[in-house]
Coordinates of C-alpha atoms in Angstrom, one line a residue:
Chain A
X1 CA 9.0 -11.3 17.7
X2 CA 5.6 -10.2 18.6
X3 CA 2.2 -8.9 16.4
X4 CA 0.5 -6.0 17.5
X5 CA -2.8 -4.9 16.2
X6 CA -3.2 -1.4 14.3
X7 CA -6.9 -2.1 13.5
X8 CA -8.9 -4.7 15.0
X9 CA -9.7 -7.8 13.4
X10 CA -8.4 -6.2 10.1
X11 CA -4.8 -4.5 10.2
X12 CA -1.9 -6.2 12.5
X13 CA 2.0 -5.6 12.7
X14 CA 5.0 -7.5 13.6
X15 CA 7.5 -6.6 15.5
X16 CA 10.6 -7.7 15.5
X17 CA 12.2 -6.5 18.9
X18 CA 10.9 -7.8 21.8
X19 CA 11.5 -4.9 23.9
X20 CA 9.0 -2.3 24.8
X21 CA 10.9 0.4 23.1
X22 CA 10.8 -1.7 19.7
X23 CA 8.5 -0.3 16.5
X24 CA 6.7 -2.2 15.2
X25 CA 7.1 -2.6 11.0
X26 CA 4.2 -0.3 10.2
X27 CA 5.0 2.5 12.8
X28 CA 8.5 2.2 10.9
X29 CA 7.6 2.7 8.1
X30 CA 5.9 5.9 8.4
X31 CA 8.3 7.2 10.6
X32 CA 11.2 6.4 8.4
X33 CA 9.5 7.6 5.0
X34 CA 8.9 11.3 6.9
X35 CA 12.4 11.2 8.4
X36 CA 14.3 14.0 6.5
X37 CA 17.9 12.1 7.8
X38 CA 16.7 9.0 7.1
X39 CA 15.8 9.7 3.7
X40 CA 18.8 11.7 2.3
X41 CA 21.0 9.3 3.6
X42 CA 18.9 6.5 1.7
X43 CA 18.7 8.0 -1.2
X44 CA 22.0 9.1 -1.4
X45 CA 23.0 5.5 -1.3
X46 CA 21.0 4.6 -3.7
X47 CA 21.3 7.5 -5.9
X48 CA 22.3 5.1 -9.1
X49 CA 19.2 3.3 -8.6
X50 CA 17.1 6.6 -8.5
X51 CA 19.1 7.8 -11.6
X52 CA 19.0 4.9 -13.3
X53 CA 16.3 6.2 -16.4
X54 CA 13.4 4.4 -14.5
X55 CA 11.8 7.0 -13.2
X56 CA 11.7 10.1 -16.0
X57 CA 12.6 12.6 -15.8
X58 CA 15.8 11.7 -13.5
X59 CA 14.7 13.0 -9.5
X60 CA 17.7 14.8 -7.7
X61 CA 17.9 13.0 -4.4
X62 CA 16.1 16.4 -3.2
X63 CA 13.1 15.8 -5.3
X64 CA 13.0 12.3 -4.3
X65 CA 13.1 13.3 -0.5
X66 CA 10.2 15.7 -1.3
X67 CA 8.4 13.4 -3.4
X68 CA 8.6 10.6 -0.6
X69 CA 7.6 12.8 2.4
X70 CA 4.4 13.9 0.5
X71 CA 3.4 10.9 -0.9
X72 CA 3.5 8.9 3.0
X73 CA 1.6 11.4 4.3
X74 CA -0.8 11.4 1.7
X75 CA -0.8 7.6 2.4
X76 CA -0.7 7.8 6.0
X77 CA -3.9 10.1 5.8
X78 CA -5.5 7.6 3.0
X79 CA -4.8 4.5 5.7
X80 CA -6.1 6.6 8.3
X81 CA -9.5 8.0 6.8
X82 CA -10.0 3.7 5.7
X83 CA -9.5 3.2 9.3
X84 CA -11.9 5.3 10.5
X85 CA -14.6 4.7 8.2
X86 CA -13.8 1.4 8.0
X87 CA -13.6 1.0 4.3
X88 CA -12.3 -2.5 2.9
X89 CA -8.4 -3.0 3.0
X90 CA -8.6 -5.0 0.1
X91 CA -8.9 -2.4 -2.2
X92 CA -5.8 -0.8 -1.2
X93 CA -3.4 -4.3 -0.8
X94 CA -2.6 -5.5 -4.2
X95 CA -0.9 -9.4 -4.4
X96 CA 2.7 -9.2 -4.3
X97 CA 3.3 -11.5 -7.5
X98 CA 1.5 -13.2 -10.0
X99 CA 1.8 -16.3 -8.6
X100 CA 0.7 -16.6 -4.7
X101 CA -0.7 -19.6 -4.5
X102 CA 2.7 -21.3 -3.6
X103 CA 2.7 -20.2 -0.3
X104 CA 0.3 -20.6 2.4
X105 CA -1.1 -17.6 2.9
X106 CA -1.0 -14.9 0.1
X107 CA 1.5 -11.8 0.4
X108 CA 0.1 -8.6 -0.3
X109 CA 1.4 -5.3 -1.0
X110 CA 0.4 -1.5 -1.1
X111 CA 2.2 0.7 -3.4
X112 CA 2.2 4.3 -2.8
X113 CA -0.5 6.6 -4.3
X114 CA 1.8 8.1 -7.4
X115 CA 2.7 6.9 -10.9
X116 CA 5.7 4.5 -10.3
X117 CA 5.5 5.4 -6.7
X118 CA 8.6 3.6 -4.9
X119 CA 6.6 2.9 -1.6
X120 CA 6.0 -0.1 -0.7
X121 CA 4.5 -1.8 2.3
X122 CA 4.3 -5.9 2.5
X123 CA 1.9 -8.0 4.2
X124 CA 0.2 -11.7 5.0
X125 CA -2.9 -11.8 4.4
X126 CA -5.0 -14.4 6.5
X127 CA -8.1 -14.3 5.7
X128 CA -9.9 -10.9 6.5
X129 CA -6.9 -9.9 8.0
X130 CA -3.5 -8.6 7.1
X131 CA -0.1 -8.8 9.0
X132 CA 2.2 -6.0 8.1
X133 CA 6.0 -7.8 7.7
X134 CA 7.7 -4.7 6.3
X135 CA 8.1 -2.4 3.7
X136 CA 10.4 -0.5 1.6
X137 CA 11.7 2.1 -1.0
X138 CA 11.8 -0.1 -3.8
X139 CA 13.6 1.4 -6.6
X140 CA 14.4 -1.8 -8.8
X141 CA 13.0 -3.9 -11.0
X142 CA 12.9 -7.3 -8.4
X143 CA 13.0 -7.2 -4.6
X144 CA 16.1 -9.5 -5.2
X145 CA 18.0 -6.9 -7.0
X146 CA 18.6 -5.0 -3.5
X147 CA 19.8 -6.1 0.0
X148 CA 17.1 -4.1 1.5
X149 CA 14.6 -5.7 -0.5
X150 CA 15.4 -8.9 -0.3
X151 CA 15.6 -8.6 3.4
X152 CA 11.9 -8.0 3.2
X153 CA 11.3 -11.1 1.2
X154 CA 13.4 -13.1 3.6
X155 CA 11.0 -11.0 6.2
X156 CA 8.2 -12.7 5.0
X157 CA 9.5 -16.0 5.5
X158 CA 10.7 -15.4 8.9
X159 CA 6.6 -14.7 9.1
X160 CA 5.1 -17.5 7.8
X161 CA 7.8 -19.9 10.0
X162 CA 6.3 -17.9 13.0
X163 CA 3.2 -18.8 12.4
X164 CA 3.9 -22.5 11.1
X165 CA 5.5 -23.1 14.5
X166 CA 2.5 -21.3 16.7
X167 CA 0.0 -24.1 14.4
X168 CA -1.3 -21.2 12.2
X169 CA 0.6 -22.7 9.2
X170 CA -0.7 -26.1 8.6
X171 CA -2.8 -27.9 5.1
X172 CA -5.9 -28.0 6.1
X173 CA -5.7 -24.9 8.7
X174 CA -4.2 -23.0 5.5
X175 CA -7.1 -23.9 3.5
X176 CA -9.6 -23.1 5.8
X177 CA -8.5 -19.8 7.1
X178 CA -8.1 -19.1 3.6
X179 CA -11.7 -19.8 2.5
Chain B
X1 CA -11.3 -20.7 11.2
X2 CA -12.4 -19.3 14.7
X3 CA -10.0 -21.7 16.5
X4 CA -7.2 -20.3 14.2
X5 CA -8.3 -16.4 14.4
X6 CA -8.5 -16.8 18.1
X7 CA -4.7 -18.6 18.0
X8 CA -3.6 -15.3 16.2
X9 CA -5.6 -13.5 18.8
X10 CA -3.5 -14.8 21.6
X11 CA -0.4 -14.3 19.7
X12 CA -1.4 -10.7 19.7
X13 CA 0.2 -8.1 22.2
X14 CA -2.1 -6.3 24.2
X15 CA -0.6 -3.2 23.9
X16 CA -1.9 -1.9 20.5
X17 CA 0.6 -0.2 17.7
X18 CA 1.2 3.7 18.2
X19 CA 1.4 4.3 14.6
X20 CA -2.4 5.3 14.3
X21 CA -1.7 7.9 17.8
X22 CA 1.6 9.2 15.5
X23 CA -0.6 9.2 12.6
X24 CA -2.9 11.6 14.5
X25 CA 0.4 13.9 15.9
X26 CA 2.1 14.4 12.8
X27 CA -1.5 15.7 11.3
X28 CA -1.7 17.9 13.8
X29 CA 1.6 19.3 13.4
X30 CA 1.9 18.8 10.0
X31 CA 2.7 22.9 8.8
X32 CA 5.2 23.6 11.1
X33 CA 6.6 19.9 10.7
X34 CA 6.4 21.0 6.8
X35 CA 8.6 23.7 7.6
X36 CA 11.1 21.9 9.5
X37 CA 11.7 19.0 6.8
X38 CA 12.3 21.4 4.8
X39 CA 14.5 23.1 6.8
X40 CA 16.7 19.8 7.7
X41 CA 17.0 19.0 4.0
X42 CA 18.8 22.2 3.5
X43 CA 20.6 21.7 6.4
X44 CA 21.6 18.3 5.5
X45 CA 22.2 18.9 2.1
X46 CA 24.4 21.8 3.0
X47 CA 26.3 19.2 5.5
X48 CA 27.3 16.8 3.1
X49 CA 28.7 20.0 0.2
X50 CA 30.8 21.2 3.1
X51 CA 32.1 18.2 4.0
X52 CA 31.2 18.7 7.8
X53 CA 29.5 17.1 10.4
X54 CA 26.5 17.5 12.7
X55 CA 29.0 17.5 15.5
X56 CA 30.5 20.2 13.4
X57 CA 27.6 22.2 12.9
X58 CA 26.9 21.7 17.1
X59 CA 30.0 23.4 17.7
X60 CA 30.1 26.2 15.5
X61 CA 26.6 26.6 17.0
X62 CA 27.5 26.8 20.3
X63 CA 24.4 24.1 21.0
X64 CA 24.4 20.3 22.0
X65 CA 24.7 17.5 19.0
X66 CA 21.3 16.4 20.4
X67 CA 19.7 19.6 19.0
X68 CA 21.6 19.8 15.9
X69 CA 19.7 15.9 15.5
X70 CA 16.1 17.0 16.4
X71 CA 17.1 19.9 13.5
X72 CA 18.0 17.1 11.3
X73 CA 15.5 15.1 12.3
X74 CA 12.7 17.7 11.3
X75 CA 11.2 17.0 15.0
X76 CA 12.3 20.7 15.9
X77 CA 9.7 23.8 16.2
X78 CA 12.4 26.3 15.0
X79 CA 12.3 29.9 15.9
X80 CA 12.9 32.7 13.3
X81 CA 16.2 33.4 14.8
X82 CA 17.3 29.8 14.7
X83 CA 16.8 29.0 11.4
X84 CA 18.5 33.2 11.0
X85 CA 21.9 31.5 12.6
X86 CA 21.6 28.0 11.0
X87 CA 21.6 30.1 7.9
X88 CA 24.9 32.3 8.7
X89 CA 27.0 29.5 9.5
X90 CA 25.9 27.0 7.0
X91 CA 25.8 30.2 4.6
X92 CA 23.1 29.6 2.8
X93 CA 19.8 31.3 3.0
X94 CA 17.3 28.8 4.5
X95 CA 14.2 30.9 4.0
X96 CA 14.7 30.5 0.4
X97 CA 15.1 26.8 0.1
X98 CA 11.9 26.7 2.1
X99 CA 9.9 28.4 -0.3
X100 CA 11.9 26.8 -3.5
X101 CA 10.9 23.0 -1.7
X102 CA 7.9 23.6 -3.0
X103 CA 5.3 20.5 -3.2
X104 CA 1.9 20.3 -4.1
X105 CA -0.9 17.7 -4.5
X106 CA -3.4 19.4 -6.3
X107 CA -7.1 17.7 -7.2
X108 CA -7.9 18.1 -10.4
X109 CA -11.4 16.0 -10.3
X110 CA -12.8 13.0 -11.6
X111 CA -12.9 11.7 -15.1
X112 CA -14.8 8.7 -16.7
X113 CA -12.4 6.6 -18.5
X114 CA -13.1 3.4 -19.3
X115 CA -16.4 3.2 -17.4
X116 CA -13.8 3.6 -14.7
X117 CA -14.2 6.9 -12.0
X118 CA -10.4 7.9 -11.3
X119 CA -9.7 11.0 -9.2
X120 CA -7.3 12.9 -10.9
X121 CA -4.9 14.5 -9.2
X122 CA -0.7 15.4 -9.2
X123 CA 2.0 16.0 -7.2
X124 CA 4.7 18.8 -8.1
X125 CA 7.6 19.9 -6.9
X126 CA 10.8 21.9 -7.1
X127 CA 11.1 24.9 -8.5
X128 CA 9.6 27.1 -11.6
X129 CA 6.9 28.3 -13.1
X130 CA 3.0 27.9 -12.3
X131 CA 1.9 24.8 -13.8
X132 CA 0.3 24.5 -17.2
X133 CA -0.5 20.9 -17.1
X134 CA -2.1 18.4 -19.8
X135 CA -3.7 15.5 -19.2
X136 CA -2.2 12.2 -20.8
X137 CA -3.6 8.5 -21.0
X138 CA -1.9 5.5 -21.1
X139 CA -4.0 2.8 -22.2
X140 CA -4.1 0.0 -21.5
X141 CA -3.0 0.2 -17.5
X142 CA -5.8 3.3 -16.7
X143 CA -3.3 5.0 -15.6
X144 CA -3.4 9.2 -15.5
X145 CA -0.4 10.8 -15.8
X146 CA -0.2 14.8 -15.8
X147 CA 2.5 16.7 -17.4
X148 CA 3.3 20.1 -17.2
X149 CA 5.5 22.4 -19.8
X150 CA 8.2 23.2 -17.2
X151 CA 8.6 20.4 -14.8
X152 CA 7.3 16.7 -14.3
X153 CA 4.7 15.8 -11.5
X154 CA 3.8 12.2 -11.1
X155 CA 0.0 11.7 -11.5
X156 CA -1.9 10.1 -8.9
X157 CA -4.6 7.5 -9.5
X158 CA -7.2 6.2 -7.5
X159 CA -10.0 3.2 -8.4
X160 CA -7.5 2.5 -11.4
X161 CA -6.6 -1.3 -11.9
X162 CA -2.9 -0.7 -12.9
X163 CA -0.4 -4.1 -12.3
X164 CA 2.6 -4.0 -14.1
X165 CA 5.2 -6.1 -14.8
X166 CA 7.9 -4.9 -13.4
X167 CA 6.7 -4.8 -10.1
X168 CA 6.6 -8.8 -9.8
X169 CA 9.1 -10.6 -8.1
X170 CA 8.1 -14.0 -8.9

């Protein structure tokens, strides 16, 4: 388990696999959401989800495959274009719940650009900075409600015990990064 | 607070992410890469009608599976006469699910709504007529939606404070 930085002192990754040719959570993200296999065999697994009447009209799986390539790209270009001119990434992470202040450092999320967009990316945010954990095609009402998004919850935690057992996670460091 | 950025610092790899270096490659390359998702879509739509398999699809081919997964994987540059044979023994005509996937993001401009500046824009897609969209509010989330008479397109908001409930996982 490693971190790699995306943008200095601002945007940072894990990784989960140690090995070089490993992606890191951020880089698979993007990759996976503009991965025409990837996505029809997601959403055809989840196709009940997709149908259920939350998102209306109903989406074939086809619309939803278009729908998801264009809106990552138009995200990818939005993350980029911050990047470069170095706009504040707190405009575009949102916190995950209500209630944050139960864990030690507050988890973030982005949502994609559209209305009731399905994209998701998750994060840590320590004080200026933010630590991409994951991120998924959320198409229920709770991360719980899915394996693959609970596994980003339970993500998260694997996280916050990486950094609780590097010393980044204590009380009093908690509070101060956090100031 | 230094102390604990420079910890994180140390815990970082030197080698930076190559997401921002595949950012830059897949803008570059995004209209023929355009082309080619669309193209594997069909492909892979067609796959799973039929019943058959990309190993299947290799063979009637007369090419390696590894090609038939770059296809798949839209990472191809397809030539006219590959996307022609795809066609023939998939039967189904590939140049006309590329222009039926059709998506759009079109700017429609900025509006003022409470004291708020959100960039109005939508998304479309599939097939049918031009759009003939209207705007609609939804108070009190600041959120834009735009409809069109003959298909839906999601809106797009910008600089619009919109949290909603069902999003929470608390």
């Amino acid at each position: 388990m490693r971190i790699v930085c995306i943008f200095e002192d601002r945007l940072y990754a894990f990784k989960y696999r140690d090995d070089s040719d490993g992606v890191d959570e951020f880089e698979r993200l993007f990759d996976a959401w503009q991965d025409p296999e990837f996505l029809e065999q997601f959403f055809e697994a989840n196709k009940n989800d997709l149908q259920s009447g939350f998102f209306d009209p109903i989406p074939t799986v086809e619309q939803a495959i278009l729908i998801t390539k264009v809106e990552a790209k138009r995200l990818e270009k939005l993350l980029r274009d911050v990047a470069l001119q170095r706009q504040p990434l707190h405009d575009i992470f949102k916190p995950l719940s209500v209630n944050e202040d139960r864990w030690p450092f507050p988890r973030q999320k982005i949502y994609g650009l559209c209305y009731k967009s399905w994209l998701r990316v998750y994060a840590i945010k320590i004080a200026h900075r933010y630590y991409v954990t994951g991120g998924a095609i959320k198409l229920t009402k709770a991360m719980q409600d899915r394996v693959h998004t609970h596994c980003e919850l339970q993500k998260m935690q694997r996280c916050f015990s990486f950094f609780e057992e590097e010393g980044i996670v204590d009380v009093e460091g908690a509070k101060e990064l956090d100031l | 607070m230094n102390d604990n950025l420079k910890k994180l610092d140390s815990l970082t790899s030197s080698e930076p992410s190559k997401w921002i270096e595949k950012a830059e490659q897949r803008r570059k390359e995004e209209r023929w890469k355009d082309v080619s998702f669309k193209v594997a879509l069909k492909v892979l739509r067609t796959l799973r009608e039929k019943n058959m398999t990309q190993k299947d699809l290799a063979e009637r081919m007369n090419v390696s599976p590894q090609y038939i997964s770059k296809i798949v994987k839209g990472s191809e540059n397809l030539s006219l006469e590959t996307i022609t044979t795809l066609g023939e023994v998939l039967s189904v005509d590939l140049f006309l699910a590329i222009s039926q996937y059709n998506t759009s993001v079109r700017n429609l401009g900025t509006i003022i709504l409470e004291s708020q500046h959100i960039e109005v824009s939508y998304m479309s897609y599939g097939v049918g007529d031009p759009l003939e969209s209207q705007l609609k509010t939804e108070t009190p989330t600041s959120r834009m939606i735009v409809y069109s008479k003959s298909e839906k397109v999601f809106g797009v908001y910008t600089n619009a404070e919109a949290e909603s409930p069902e999003e929470m996982v608390a």
